[in-house]
mmCIF file of C-alpha atoms in Angstrom:
data_model
loop_
_atom_site.group_PDB
_atom_site.id
_atom_site.type_symbol
_atom_site.label_atom_id
_atom_site.label_comp_id
_atom_site.label_asym_id
_atom_site.label_seq_id
_atom_site.Cartn_x
_atom_site.Cartn_y
_atom_site.Cartn_z
ATOM 1 C CA LYS A 1 -12.615 -35.504 55.172
ATOM 2 C CA GLN A 2 -10.407 -38.107 56.511
ATOM 3 C CA GLU A 3 -9.188 -41.009 54.169
ATOM 4 C CA VAL A 4 -7.473 -44.037 55.312
ATOM 5 C CA THR A 5 -5.418 -45.950 52.867
ATOM 6 C CA GLN A 6 -3.573 -49.506 53.629
ATOM 7 C CA ILE A 7 -0.947 -51.025 51.551
ATOM 8 C CA PRO A 8 -0.522 -53.740 50.154
ATOM 9 C CA ALA A 9 -4.147 -54.941 49.822
ATOM 10 C CA ALA A 10 -2.843 -58.474 50.176
ATOM 11 C CA LEU A 11 0.247 -60.102 51.455
ATOM 12 C CA SER A 12 1.490 -63.607 51.476
ATOM 13 C CA VAL A 13 4.591 -64.660 53.618
ATOM 14 C CA PRO A 14 6.024 -67.904 54.756
ATOM 15 C CA GLU A 15 6.015 -68.762 58.288
ATOM 16 C CA GLY A 16 8.535 -67.272 60.674
ATOM 17 C CA GLU A 17 8.864 -64.260 58.663
ATOM 18 C CA ASN A 18 8.900 -60.549 60.054
ATOM 19 C CA LEU A 19 6.441 -58.572 58.286
ATOM 20 C CA VAL A 20 5.229 -54.707 57.976
ATOM 21 C CA LEU A 21 1.704 -53.468 57.263
ATOM 22 C CA ASN A 22 1.281 -49.997 56.280
ATOM 23 C CA CYS A 23 -1.510 -47.589 57.024
ATOM 24 C CA SER A 24 -1.658 -43.899 55.687
ATOM 25 C CA PHE A 25 -4.090 -40.962 56.805
ATOM 26 C CA THR A 26 -4.910 -37.688 54.871
ATOM 27 C CA ASP A 27 -5.949 -35.572 58.149
ATOM 28 C CA SER A 28 -3.035 -35.568 60.791
ATOM 29 C CA ALA A 29 -5.296 -34.126 63.191
ATOM 30 C CA ILE A 30 -6.179 -37.379 64.860
ATOM 31 C CA TYR A 31 -7.018 -38.204 68.311
ATOM 32 C CA ASN A 32 -5.656 -41.763 68.143
ATOM 33 C CA LEU A 33 -5.422 -44.845 65.694
ATOM 34 C CA GLN A 34 -6.506 -48.479 66.320
ATOM 35 C CA TRP A 35 -5.491 -51.598 64.630
ATOM 36 C CA PHE A 36 -7.941 -54.592 64.397
ATOM 37 C CA ARG A 37 -7.707 -58.002 63.013
ATOM 38 C CA GLN A 38 -10.790 -59.351 61.200
ATOM 39 C CA ASP A 39 -11.210 -63.223 60.507
ATOM 40 C CA PRO A 40 -13.458 -64.125 57.702
ATOM 41 C CA GLY A 41 -16.939 -63.690 58.345
ATOM 42 C CA LYS A 42 -16.239 -62.430 61.770
ATOM 43 C CA GLY A 43 -16.336 -59.171 63.828
ATOM 44 C CA LEU A 44 -13.261 -57.157 64.494
ATOM 45 C CA THR A 45 -10.674 -57.852 67.496
ATOM 46 C CA SER A 46 -8.835 -54.929 68.517
ATOM 47 C CA LEU A 47 -5.043 -55.312 68.668
ATOM 48 C CA LEU A 48 -3.435 -52.087 69.494
ATOM 49 C CA LEU A 49 -4.758 -48.425 70.155
ATOM 50 C CA ILE A 50 -2.179 -45.538 69.827
ATOM 51 C CA GLN A 51 -2.841 -42.271 71.270
ATOM 52 C CA SER A 52 -1.720 -38.986 69.284
ATOM 53 C CA SER A 53 0.835 -38.444 71.994
ATOM 54 C CA GLN A 54 2.477 -41.954 71.760
ATOM 55 C CA ARG A 55 4.961 -43.052 68.997
ATOM 56 C CA GLU A 56 4.479 -46.624 69.434
ATOM 57 C CA GLN A 57 2.626 -49.334 71.264
ATOM 58 C CA THR A 58 3.650 -53.101 71.840
ATOM 59 C CA SER A 59 1.617 -56.206 72.616
ATOM 60 C CA GLY A 60 3.384 -59.649 72.314
ATOM 61 C CA ARG A 61 4.695 -60.024 68.729
ATOM 62 C CA LEU A 62 2.854 -56.896 67.414
ATOM 63 C CA ASN A 63 4.188 -53.487 67.487
ATOM 64 C CA ALA A 64 2.454 -50.478 65.942
ATOM 65 C CA SER A 65 3.865 -47.130 65.417
ATOM 66 C CA LEU A 66 2.377 -43.864 64.710
ATOM 67 C CA ASP A 67 4.047 -40.799 62.919
ATOM 68 C CA LYS A 68 1.271 -37.959 62.880
ATOM 69 C CA SER A 69 3.000 -35.489 60.964
ATOM 70 C CA SER A 70 3.438 -37.662 57.964
ATOM 71 C CA GLY A 71 0.254 -39.311 58.383
ATOM 72 C CA ARG A 72 1.463 -42.823 58.793
ATOM 73 C CA SER A 73 1.211 -45.915 60.954
ATOM 74 C CA THR A 74 2.794 -49.378 60.795
ATOM 75 C CA LEU A 75 1.826 -52.565 62.431
ATOM 76 C CA TYR A 76 4.872 -54.871 62.850
ATOM 77 C CA ILE A 77 4.399 -58.549 63.341
ATOM 78 C CA ALA A 78 7.470 -60.466 64.421
ATOM 79 C CA ALA A 79 7.812 -64.297 63.828
ATOM 80 C CA SER A 80 4.677 -64.717 61.810
ATOM 81 C CA GLN A 81 2.524 -67.821 62.301
ATOM 82 C CA PRO A 82 -0.332 -69.153 60.267
ATOM 83 C CA GLY A 83 -2.660 -68.236 63.060
ATOM 84 C CA ASP A 84 -1.655 -64.881 62.117
ATOM 85 C CA SER A 85 -3.812 -65.090 58.802
ATOM 86 C CA ALA A 86 -6.632 -62.769 58.838
ATOM 87 C CA THR A 87 -7.484 -59.147 57.502
ATOM 88 C CA TYR A 88 -5.567 -56.503 59.214
ATOM 89 C CA LEU A 89 -7.629 -52.817 59.727
ATOM 90 C CA CYS A 90 -6.442 -49.633 60.682
ATOM 91 C CA ALA A 91 -8.867 -46.977 61.866
ATOM 92 C CA ALA A 92 -8.115 -43.310 62.624
ATOM 93 C CA ASN A 93 -10.154 -41.452 65.325
ATOM 94 C CA SER A 94 -10.393 -37.699 64.377
ATOM 95 C CA GLY A 95 -11.887 -36.825 67.717
ATOM 96 C CA GLY A 96 -14.454 -34.140 68.281
ATOM 97 C CA SER A 97 -18.090 -34.880 68.913
ATOM 98 C CA ASN A 98 -18.575 -37.054 66.173
ATOM 99 C CA TYR A 99 -17.284 -40.402 67.570
ATOM 100 C CA LYS A 100 -16.183 -41.359 64.159
ATOM 101 C CA LEU A 101 -13.528 -43.921 63.203
ATOM 102 C CA THR A 102 -12.578 -43.961 59.466
ATOM 103 C CA PHE A 103 -11.345 -47.330 58.231
ATOM 104 C CA GLY A 104 -9.176 -48.331 55.729
ATOM 105 C CA LYS A 105 -9.962 -51.289 53.440
ATOM 106 C CA GLY A 106 -7.387 -53.494 55.189
ATOM 107 C CA THR A 107 -4.580 -55.782 54.190
ATOM 108 C CA LEU A 108 -5.555 -59.549 53.737
ATOM 109 C CA LEU A 109 -2.465 -61.354 55.284
ATOM 110 C CA THR A 110 -1.877 -65.294 54.492
ATOM 111 C CA VAL A 111 1.212 -66.761 56.463
ATOM 112 C CA ASN A 112 1.906 -70.075 54.828
ATOM 113 C CA PRO A 113 3.348 -72.912 56.870
ATOM 114 C CA GLU B 1 -21.816 -63.388 78.386
ATOM 115 C CA THR B 2 -18.693 -61.156 77.947
ATOM 116 C CA GLY B 3 -17.748 -58.324 75.593
ATOM 117 C CA VAL B 4 -20.242 -57.372 72.660
ATOM 118 C CA THR B 5 -22.892 -59.895 71.537
ATOM 119 C CA GLN B 6 -25.131 -59.666 68.575
ATOM 120 C CA THR B 7 -28.055 -61.760 67.490
ATOM 121 C CA PRO B 8 -28.964 -63.198 65.169
ATOM 122 C CA ARG B 9 -25.665 -64.100 63.683
ATOM 123 C CA HIS B 10 -27.320 -64.631 60.137
ATOM 124 C CA LEU B 11 -30.459 -63.442 58.723
ATOM 125 C CA VAL B 12 -32.342 -63.745 55.397
ATOM 126 C CA MET B 13 -35.087 -61.585 54.622
ATOM 127 C CA GLY B 14 -37.237 -60.376 51.687
ATOM 128 C CA MET B 15 -37.717 -56.867 50.704
ATOM 129 C CA THR B 16 -41.099 -56.392 52.446
ATOM 130 C CA ASN B 17 -40.269 -57.969 55.688
ATOM 131 C CA LYS B 18 -39.544 -56.104 58.901
ATOM 132 C CA LYS B 19 -36.704 -57.594 61.110
ATOM 133 C CA SER B 20 -34.531 -56.113 63.960
ATOM 134 C CA LEU B 21 -31.094 -56.613 64.819
ATOM 135 C CA LYS B 22 -29.961 -56.602 68.355
ATOM 136 C CA CYS B 23 -26.633 -55.833 70.176
ATOM 137 C CA GLU B 24 -25.847 -56.169 74.047
ATOM 138 C CA GLN B 25 -22.445 -54.950 75.562
ATOM 139 C CA HIS B 26 -21.250 -56.145 78.811
ATOM 140 C CA LEU B 27 -18.372 -53.691 79.522
ATOM 141 C CA GLY B 28 -20.209 -51.281 80.999
ATOM 142 C CA HIS B 29 -19.353 -48.407 78.149
ATOM 143 C CA ASN B 30 -21.436 -45.360 77.348
ATOM 144 C CA ALA B 31 -21.276 -45.302 73.825
ATOM 145 C CA MET B 32 -22.655 -47.858 70.993
ATOM 146 C CA TYR B 33 -22.276 -47.813 67.394
ATOM 147 C CA TRP B 34 -23.669 -49.737 64.110
ATOM 148 C CA TYR B 35 -21.451 -50.245 61.254
ATOM 149 C CA LYS B 36 -22.011 -51.760 57.936
ATOM 150 C CA GLN B 37 -19.295 -53.791 55.956
ATOM 151 C CA SER B 38 -20.052 -54.438 52.479
ATOM 152 C CA ALA B 39 -17.477 -56.358 50.184
ATOM 153 C CA LYS B 40 -14.548 -54.531 49.076
ATOM 154 C CA LYS B 41 -15.605 -51.464 50.853
ATOM 155 C CA PRO B 42 -14.192 -49.765 54.223
ATOM 156 C CA LEU B 43 -16.312 -50.281 57.275
ATOM 157 C CA GLU B 44 -19.036 -47.583 57.319
ATOM 158 C CA LEU B 45 -20.257 -46.114 60.350
ATOM 159 C CA MET B 46 -23.919 -45.826 60.442
ATOM 160 C CA PHE B 47 -25.165 -44.476 63.786
ATOM 161 C CA VAL B 48 -23.709 -43.524 67.101
ATOM 162 C CA TYR B 49 -25.279 -43.523 70.583
ATOM 163 C CA SER B 50 -23.897 -41.801 73.524
ATOM 164 C CA LEU B 51 -25.434 -42.053 76.849
ATOM 165 C CA GLU B 52 -28.557 -43.058 74.898
ATOM 166 C CA GLU B 53 -28.735 -40.472 72.710
ATOM 167 C CA ARG B 54 -27.905 -40.495 68.987
ATOM 168 C CA VAL B 55 -25.259 -38.282 68.326
ATOM 169 C CA GLU B 56 -24.285 -39.223 64.854
ATOM 170 C CA ASN B 57 -26.529 -40.250 61.871
ATOM 171 C CA ASN B 58 -24.095 -40.920 58.836
ATOM 172 C CA SER B 59 -26.616 -40.277 55.989
ATOM 173 C CA VAL B 60 -28.282 -43.477 56.508
ATOM 174 C CA PRO B 61 -31.635 -44.382 54.539
ATOM 175 C CA SER B 62 -34.846 -44.198 56.661
ATOM 176 C CA ARG B 63 -35.032 -47.919 56.038
ATOM 177 C CA PHE B 64 -32.643 -48.240 58.879
ATOM 178 C CA SER B 65 -34.066 -47.373 62.283
ATOM 179 C CA PRO B 66 -31.783 -47.550 65.340
ATOM 180 C CA GLU B 67 -33.031 -47.763 68.730
ATOM 181 C CA CYS B 68 -31.202 -47.355 72.312
ATOM 182 C CA PRO B 69 -33.311 -48.165 75.161
ATOM 183 C CA ASN B 70 -30.444 -48.271 77.680
ATOM 184 C CA SER B 71 -26.549 -47.965 77.745
ATOM 185 C CA SER B 72 -26.238 -51.788 77.314
ATOM 186 C CA HIS B 73 -28.562 -52.504 74.410
ATOM 187 C CA LEU B 74 -28.835 -51.283 70.788
ATOM 188 C CA PHE B 75 -31.337 -52.433 68.241
ATOM 189 C CA LEU B 76 -31.457 -51.904 64.479
ATOM 190 C CA HIS B 77 -34.926 -52.222 62.907
ATOM 191 C CA LEU B 78 -34.933 -53.173 59.267
ATOM 192 C CA HIS B 79 -37.826 -52.610 56.805
ATOM 193 C CA THR B 80 -38.524 -52.634 53.105
ATOM 194 C CA LEU B 81 -34.579 -53.282 52.611
ATOM 195 C CA GLN B 82 -32.915 -53.686 49.083
ATOM 196 C CA PRO B 83 -30.744 -56.380 48.069
ATOM 197 C CA GLU B 84 -27.881 -53.809 47.968
ATOM 198 C CA ASP B 85 -28.300 -53.530 51.620
ATOM 199 C CA SER B 86 -26.876 -57.228 52.003
ATOM 200 C CA ALA B 87 -23.776 -56.852 54.327
ATOM 201 C CA LEU B 88 -22.268 -57.615 57.576
ATOM 202 C CA TYR B 89 -23.754 -55.381 60.299
ATOM 203 C CA LEU B 90 -21.182 -54.911 63.187
ATOM 204 C CA CYS B 91 -21.998 -53.325 66.623
ATOM 205 C CA ALA B 92 -19.432 -51.815 68.710
ATOM 206 C CA SER B 93 -19.102 -50.101 72.001
ATOM 207 C CA SER B 94 -16.528 -47.684 73.772
ATOM 208 C CA GLN B 95 -16.100 -45.583 76.791
ATOM 209 C CA GLY B 96 -16.629 -42.059 75.393
ATOM 210 C CA ALA B 97 -15.486 -40.961 72.163
ATOM 211 C CA TYR B 98 -11.834 -41.251 72.434
ATOM 212 C CA ASN B 99 -11.316 -44.872 73.557
ATOM 213 C CA GLU B 100 -10.765 -48.196 72.482
ATOM 214 C CA GLN B 101 -13.733 -49.638 70.413
ATOM 215 C CA PHE B 102 -14.797 -53.204 70.910
ATOM 216 C CA PHE B 103 -16.821 -54.973 68.232
ATOM 217 C CA GLY B 104 -19.239 -57.807 68.324
ATOM 218 C CA PRO B 105 -19.363 -60.645 65.862
ATOM 219 C CA GLY B 106 -21.753 -59.242 63.376
ATOM 220 C CA THR B 107 -24.962 -60.237 61.826
ATOM 221 C CA ARG B 108 -24.711 -61.345 58.237
ATOM 222 C CA LEU B 109 -27.684 -59.962 56.421
ATOM 223 C CA THR B 110 -28.923 -61.246 52.933
ATOM 224 C CA VAL B 111 -31.922 -59.554 51.377
ATOM 225 C CA LEU B 112 -33.602 -61.345 48.704
#
């Protein structure tokens, strides 16, 4: 059974700092891994999707990496801004016929002006 | 409308009520999902429909009943819920099992 862990549970940084959010998964046989952002009381916004054959994906100030063998993914946010404050979730897709994404509990990020 | 929409956005119901949540996707996807998000817990997959057929039922109590009349619409029918069913219910869609999932804004459900 796939389990996804995100560390830290919460992070507070000053504006402008570069930061890294961590995601680990127990079953390395994943098809892809997806990072999401969730604002309070809102739905999820997809940020990046990394296929199992890829090492990283970039979108603007965001860079996500994937190391299947070690069961880890990181989300790097450059030059953080107060608008980046949200909960960041990672989810592993183990493929197969069950369409299932296994989510971590998320990292609550606060960027202070 | 674009993306994935959900109605209502907020719902308060008694334990004896019957209500339905609606989800519509405008992305041309062929798979739709219901998730439950409770405080302090990871998102839990409830149901998956692919090409309008249910392909996953993640041990969800029968008081939750999904319906997928076509590839663009998904419903979650609720009856005799319990207070512990209060949560944010999220709908998502994707093109196949292996592609990016796109989420709606959710319905905040409170069961009194």
